[in-house]
Every structure is written in C-alpha cells, then in structure tokens.
mmCIF file of C-alpha atoms in Angstrom:
data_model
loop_
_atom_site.group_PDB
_atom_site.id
_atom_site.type_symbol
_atom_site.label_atom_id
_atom_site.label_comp_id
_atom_site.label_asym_id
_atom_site.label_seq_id
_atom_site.Cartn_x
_atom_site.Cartn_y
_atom_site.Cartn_z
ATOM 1 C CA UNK R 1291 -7.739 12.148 13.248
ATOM 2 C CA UNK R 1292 -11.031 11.719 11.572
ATOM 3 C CA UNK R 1293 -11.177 8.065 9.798
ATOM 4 C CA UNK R 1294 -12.420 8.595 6.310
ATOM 5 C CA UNK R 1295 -13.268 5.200 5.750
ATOM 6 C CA UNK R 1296 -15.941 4.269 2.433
ATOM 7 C CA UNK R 1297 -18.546 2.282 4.296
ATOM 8 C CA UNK R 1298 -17.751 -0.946 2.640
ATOM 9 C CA UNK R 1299 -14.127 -0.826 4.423
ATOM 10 C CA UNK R 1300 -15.741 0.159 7.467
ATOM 11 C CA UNK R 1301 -18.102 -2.646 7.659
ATOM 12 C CA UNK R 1302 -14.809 -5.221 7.996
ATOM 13 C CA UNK R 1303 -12.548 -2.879 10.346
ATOM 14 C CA UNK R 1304 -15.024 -1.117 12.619
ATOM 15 C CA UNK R 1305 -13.953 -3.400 15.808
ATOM 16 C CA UNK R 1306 -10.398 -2.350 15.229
ATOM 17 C CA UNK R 1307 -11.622 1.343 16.084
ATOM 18 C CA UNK R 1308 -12.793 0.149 18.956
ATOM 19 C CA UNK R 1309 -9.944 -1.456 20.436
ATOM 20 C CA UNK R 1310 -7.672 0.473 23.125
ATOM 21 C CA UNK R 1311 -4.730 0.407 20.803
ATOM 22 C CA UNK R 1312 -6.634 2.459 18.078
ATOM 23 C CA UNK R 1313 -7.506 4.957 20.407
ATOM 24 C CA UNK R 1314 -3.830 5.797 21.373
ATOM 25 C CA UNK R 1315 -3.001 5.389 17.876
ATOM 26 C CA UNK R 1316 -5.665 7.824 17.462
ATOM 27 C CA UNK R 1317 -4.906 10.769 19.810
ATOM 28 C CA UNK R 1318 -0.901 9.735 18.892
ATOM 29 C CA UNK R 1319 -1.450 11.076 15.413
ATOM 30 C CA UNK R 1320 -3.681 14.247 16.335
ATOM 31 C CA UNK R 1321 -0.679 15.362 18.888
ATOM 32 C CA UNK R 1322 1.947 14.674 15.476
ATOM 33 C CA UNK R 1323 -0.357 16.295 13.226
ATOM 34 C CA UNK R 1324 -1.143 19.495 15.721
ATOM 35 C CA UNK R 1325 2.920 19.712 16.655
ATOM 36 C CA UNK R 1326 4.870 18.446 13.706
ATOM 37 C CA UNK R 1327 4.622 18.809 9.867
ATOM 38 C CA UNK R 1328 3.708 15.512 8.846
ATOM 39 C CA UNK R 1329 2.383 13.343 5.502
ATOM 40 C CA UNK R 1330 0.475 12.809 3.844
ATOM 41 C CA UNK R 1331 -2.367 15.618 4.376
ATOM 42 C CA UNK R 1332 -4.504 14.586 7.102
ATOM 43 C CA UNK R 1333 -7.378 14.125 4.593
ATOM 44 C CA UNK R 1334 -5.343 11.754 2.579
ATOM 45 C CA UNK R 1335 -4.287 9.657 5.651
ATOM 46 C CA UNK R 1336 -7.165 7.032 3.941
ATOM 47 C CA UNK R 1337 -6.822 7.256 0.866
ATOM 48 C CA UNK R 1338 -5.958 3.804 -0.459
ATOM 49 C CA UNK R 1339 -8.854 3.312 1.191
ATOM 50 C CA UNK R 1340 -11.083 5.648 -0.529
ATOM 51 C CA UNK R 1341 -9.977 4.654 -4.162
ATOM 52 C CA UNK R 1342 -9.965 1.327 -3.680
ATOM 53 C CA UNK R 1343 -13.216 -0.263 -2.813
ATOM 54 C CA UNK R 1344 -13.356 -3.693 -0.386
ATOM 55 C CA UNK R 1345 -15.344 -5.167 -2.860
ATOM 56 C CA UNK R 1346 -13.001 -4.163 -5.656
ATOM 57 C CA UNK R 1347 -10.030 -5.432 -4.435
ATOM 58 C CA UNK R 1348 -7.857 -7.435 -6.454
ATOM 59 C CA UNK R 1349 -4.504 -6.822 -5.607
ATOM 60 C CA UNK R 1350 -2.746 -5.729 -2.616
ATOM 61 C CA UNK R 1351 0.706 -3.931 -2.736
ATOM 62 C CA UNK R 1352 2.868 -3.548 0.347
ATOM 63 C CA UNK R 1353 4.820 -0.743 1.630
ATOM 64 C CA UNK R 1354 6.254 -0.159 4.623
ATOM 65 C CA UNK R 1355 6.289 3.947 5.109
ATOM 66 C CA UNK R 1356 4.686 7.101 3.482
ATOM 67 C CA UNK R 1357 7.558 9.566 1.701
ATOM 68 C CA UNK R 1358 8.317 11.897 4.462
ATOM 69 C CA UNK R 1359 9.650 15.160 2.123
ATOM 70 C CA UNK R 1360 7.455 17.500 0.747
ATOM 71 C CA UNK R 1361 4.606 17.219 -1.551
ATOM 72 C CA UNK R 1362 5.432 13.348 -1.798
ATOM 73 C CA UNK R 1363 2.566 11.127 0.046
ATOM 74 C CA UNK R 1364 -0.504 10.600 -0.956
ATOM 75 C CA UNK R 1365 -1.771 8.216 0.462
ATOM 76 C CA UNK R 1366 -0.785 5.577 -1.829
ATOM 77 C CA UNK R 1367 2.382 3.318 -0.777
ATOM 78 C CA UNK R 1368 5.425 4.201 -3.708
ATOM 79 C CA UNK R 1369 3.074 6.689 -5.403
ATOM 80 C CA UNK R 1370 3.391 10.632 -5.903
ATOM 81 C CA UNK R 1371 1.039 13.219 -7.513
ATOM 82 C CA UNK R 1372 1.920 13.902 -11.068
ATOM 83 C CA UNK R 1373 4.291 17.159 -11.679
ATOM 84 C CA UNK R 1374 6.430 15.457 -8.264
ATOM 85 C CA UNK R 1375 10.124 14.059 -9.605
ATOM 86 C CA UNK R 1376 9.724 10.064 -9.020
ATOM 87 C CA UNK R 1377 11.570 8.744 -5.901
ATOM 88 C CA UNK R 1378 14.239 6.030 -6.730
ATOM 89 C CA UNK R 1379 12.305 2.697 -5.942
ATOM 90 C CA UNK R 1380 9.165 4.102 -8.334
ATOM 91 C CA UNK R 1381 11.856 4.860 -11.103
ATOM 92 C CA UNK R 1382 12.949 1.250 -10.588
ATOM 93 C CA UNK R 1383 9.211 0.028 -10.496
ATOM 94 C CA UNK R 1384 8.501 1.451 -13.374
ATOM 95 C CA UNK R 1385 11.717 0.157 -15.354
ATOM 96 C CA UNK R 1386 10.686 -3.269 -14.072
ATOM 97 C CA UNK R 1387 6.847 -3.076 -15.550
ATOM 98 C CA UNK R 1388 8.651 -1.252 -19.020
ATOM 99 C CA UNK R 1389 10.414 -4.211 -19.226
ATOM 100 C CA UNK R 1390 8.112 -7.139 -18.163
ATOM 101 C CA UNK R 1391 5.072 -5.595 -20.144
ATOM 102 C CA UNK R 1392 7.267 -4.060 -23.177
ATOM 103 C CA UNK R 1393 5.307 -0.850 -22.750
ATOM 104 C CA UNK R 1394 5.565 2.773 -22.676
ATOM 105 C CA UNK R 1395 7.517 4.638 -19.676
ATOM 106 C CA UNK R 1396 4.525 6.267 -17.749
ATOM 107 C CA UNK R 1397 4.206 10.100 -17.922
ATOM 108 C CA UNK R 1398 4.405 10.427 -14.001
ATOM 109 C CA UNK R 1399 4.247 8.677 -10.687
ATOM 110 C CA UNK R 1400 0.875 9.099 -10.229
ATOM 111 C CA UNK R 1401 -0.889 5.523 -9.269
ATOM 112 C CA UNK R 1402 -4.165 6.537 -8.335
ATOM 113 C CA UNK R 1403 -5.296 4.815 -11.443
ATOM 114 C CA UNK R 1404 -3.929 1.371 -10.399
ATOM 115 C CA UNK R 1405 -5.788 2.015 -7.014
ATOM 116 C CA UNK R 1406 -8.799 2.815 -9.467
ATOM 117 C CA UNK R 1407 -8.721 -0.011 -11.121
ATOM 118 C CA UNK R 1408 -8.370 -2.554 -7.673
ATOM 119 C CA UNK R 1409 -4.749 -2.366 -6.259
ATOM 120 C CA UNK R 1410 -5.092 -1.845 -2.589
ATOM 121 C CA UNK R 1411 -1.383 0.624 -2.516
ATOM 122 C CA UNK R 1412 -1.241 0.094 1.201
ATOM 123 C CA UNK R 1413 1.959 1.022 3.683
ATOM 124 C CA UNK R 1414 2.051 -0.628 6.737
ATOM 125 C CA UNK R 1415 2.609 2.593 8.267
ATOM 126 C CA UNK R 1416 -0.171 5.539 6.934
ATOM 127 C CA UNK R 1417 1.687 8.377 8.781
ATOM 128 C CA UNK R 1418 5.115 10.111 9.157
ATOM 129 C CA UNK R 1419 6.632 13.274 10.519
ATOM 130 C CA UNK R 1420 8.607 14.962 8.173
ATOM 131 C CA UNK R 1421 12.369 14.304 7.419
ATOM 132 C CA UNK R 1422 11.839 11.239 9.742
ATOM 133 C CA UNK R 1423 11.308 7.696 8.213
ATOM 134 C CA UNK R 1424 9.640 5.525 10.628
ATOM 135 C CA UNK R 1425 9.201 8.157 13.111
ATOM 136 C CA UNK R 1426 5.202 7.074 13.017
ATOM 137 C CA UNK R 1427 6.036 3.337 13.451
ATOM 138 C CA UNK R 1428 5.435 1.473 16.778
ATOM 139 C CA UNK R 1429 2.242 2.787 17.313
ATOM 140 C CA UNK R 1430 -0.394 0.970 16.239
ATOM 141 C CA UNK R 1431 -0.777 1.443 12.583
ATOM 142 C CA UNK R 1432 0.863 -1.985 11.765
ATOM 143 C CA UNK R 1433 -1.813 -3.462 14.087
ATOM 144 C CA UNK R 1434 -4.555 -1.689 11.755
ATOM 145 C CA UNK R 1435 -2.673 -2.770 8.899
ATOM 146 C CA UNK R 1436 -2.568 -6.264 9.404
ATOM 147 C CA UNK R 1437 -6.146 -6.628 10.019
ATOM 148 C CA UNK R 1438 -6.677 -4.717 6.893
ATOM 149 C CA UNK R 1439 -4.016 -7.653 4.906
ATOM 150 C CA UNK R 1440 -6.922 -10.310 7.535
ATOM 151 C CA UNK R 1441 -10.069 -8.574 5.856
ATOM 152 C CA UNK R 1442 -8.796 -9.364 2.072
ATOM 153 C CA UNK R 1443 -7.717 -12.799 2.699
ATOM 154 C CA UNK R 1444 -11.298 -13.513 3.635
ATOM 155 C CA UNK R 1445 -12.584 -12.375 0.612
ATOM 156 C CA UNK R 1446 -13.729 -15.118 -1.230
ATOM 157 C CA UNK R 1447 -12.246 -14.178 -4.759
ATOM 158 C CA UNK R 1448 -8.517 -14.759 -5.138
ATOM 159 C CA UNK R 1449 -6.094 -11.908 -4.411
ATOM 160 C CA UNK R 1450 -2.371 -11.255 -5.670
ATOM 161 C CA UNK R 1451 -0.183 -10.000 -3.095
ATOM 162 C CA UNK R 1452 2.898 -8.305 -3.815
ATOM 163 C CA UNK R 1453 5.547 -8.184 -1.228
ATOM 164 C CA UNK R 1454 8.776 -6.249 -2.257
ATOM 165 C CA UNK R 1455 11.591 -6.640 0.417
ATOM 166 C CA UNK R 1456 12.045 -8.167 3.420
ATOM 167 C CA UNK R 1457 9.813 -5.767 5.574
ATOM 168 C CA UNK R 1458 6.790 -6.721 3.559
ATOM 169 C CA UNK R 1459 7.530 -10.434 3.120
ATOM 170 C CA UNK R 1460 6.954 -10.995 7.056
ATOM 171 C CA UNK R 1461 3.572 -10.041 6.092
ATOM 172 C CA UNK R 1462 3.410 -13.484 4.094
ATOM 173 C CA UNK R 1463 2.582 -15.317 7.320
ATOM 174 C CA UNK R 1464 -0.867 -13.229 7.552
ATOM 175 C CA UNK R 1465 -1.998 -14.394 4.281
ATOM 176 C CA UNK R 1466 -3.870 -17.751 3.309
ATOM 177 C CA UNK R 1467 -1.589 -19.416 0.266
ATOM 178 C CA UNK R 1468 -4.110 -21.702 -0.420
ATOM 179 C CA UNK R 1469 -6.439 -19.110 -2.110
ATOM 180 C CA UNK R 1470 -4.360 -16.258 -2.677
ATOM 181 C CA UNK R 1471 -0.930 -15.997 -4.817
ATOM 182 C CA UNK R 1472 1.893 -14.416 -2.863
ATOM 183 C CA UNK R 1473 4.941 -12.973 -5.336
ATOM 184 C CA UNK R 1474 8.075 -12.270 -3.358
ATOM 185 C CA UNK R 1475 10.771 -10.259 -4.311
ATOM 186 C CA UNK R 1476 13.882 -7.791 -3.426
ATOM 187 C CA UNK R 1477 12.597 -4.462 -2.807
ATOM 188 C CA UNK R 1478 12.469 -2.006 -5.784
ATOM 189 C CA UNK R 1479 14.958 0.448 -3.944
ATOM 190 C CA UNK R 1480 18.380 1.037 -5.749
ATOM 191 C CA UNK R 1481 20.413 -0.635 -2.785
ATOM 192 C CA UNK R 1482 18.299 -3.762 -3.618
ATOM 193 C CA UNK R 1483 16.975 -3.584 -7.424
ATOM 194 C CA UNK R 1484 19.456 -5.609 -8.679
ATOM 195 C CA UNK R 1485 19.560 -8.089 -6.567
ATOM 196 C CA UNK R 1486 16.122 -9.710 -7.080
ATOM 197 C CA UNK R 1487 13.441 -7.206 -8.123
ATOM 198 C CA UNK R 1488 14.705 -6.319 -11.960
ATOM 199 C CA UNK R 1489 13.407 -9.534 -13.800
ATOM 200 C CA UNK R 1490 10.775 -10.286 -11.190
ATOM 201 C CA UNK R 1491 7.819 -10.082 -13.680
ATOM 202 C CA UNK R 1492 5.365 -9.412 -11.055
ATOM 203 C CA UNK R 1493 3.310 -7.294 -13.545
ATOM 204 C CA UNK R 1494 2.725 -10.531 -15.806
ATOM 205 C CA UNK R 1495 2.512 -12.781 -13.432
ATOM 206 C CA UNK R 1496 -0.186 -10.867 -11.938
ATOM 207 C CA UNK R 1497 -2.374 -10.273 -15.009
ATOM 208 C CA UNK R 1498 -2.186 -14.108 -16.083
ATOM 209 C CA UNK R 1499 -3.144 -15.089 -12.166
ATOM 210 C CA UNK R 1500 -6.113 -12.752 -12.676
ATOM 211 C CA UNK R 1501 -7.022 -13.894 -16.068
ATOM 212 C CA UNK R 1502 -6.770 -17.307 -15.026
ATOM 213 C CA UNK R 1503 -9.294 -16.484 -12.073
ATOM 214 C CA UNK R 1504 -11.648 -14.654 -14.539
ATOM 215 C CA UNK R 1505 -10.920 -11.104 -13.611
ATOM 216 C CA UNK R 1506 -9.862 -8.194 -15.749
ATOM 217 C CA UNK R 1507 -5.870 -7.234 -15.458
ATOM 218 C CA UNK R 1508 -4.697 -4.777 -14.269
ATOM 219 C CA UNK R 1509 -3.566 -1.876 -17.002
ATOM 220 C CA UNK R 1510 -0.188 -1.025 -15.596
#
C-alpha cells in the first residue's frame, strides 16, 4: 500500500507511518488487496486526502466504513461516482439538505465537490473486502484516523464536525469543544433517519457557524 498523501497532510501524520501499528496495518492491507477484491481502488485508498487540502479544511464528516459492493467507494465516506444508484443513507442525506436548504435534489451522489470545496469526507475505516462490512476494522486504520480527527483540532481556525450515529459520536471525545462546533445526530441510514437525523439542519447550522467565523459556506 503506497500512501498517497499531498505533502501538506503528510507534514502532520508522518510519525504515524512510523509507528509499529502502521506497519502491520500496512502489509495487512497489501495481503487483502493481493488476495481479496477489495474497495475502494487501491489508488483511491487517500483520497479524502488528496481533495481536501490540510490547510483547506473546514469541515470534517464522519463515517465509519467504505461501501463494500461494486463500483461504490471512492474514497469519500457516504459518497459514490456519478452514474452509481445512491445507497440509502446518501438518499436520506440528501432529503435532509433538500429540506434544510430548500434546494434542488442533486443530480448524483457524487461529493467530490464538497471535498473540493473543504469537507474532509473521512471513514474511520479507509478499506474493506468486498461483501464484508467491517471486515478491514481492528487493524489500525481507526488509530490513523483518530490522529487525522487530532491534526484538525489543532488547526487554529474553527472546524464543524459532523458526527451522524453513535459510531461517530464516540469520536466527540477526540475533539476540543472549546474551538470547534460538534453537531450530533442519528445516523442518516433508514433504520435510524427518522429518529433524529430528518430535521437535524446540520447543513444550516454549518454555513451560519462558518459565516459567523468569516469563512465561505459550504455550497451543498
């Protein structure tokens, strides 16, 4: 697994790709890739990454694993490549931001243009076999992934973090309140939707928080 990290990301994370776990995590994920059909490409493992600049960062949403049926991932937590029929919980977050925003239903699921614009569309987890949620879990992405949530809390500008469902609300504890705005919700899936994530307003919210801090919003 070659890490195709922009050199602004690098220059934060660089220790964690020297530390014991990312080398098993490392050689883990070359054995899946080389034995298994797995997501997303291998060249797209990064790709939040890539899109998103350190610098540029301005919101972080949380997922917790890539899609893990074909032509899904991307490297973008909840997003798929446009001509690819939207997965549930993007249907739903995309009724949810018609809604709160009174705007257009988008054309697709593509999202690389939120990630363009400085949403950090990060999973927990960048790698699964396929048919097999979670089946990449355990082994030392989360460990990379929470320094990554560490390196944006200590950016100095304020940064909205969205955390849909219980998996990404533990990440809470990770992030400084004090300087950044956490919004909390039910998880956008259709077991969950209507229980706390329709009416959320996160879209708003967000845009105001970032107005209020003297950054551009976010076109959703």
């Amino acid at each position: 697994m070659t890490t195709f990290l922009p050199p602004d990301w690098e220059e934060h994370l660089y220790k964690e790709f020297e530390k014991p776990y990312f080398k098993v995590l490392r050689d883990f994920v070359e054995q899946e890739y080389a034995s298994h059909v797995c997501y997303p490409p291998e060249k797209d493992i990064f790709n939040a990454f890539n899109l998103c600049p350190y610098d540029k960062v301005k919101v972080v949403l949380l997922g917790q694993d890539p899609y893990h049926e074909p032509h899904q991932a991307q490297g973008l937590c909840f997003s798929v490549a446009a001509g690819v029929k939207m997965p549930p919980s993007l249907r739903n977050i995309f009724k949810e931001r018609t809604s709160d925003l009174h705007s257009a239903p988008p054309e697709n699921g593509d999202l690389t243009p939120w990630a363009k614009q400085g949403v950090l569309l990060l999973n927990a987890t960048l790698t699964v076999r396929e048919h097999e949620a979670n089946s990449h879990a355990h082994h030392g992405w989360e460990t990379f992934t929470d320094a990554v949530i560490r390196s944006v809390c200590e950016k100095k500008q304020p940064v909205v973090f969205l955390l849909w469902g219980n998996y990404a609300q533990k990440k809470a504890e990770l992030i400084h309140e004090e300087q950044h705005l956490i919004l909390s919700s039910a998880h956008p899936s259709p077991l969950s939707a209507y229980h706390g994530f329709f009416g959320n307003h996160h879209f708003s919210r967000t845009n105001n928080f970032l107005l209020e801090n003297g950054m551009t919003p976010i076109n959703w």
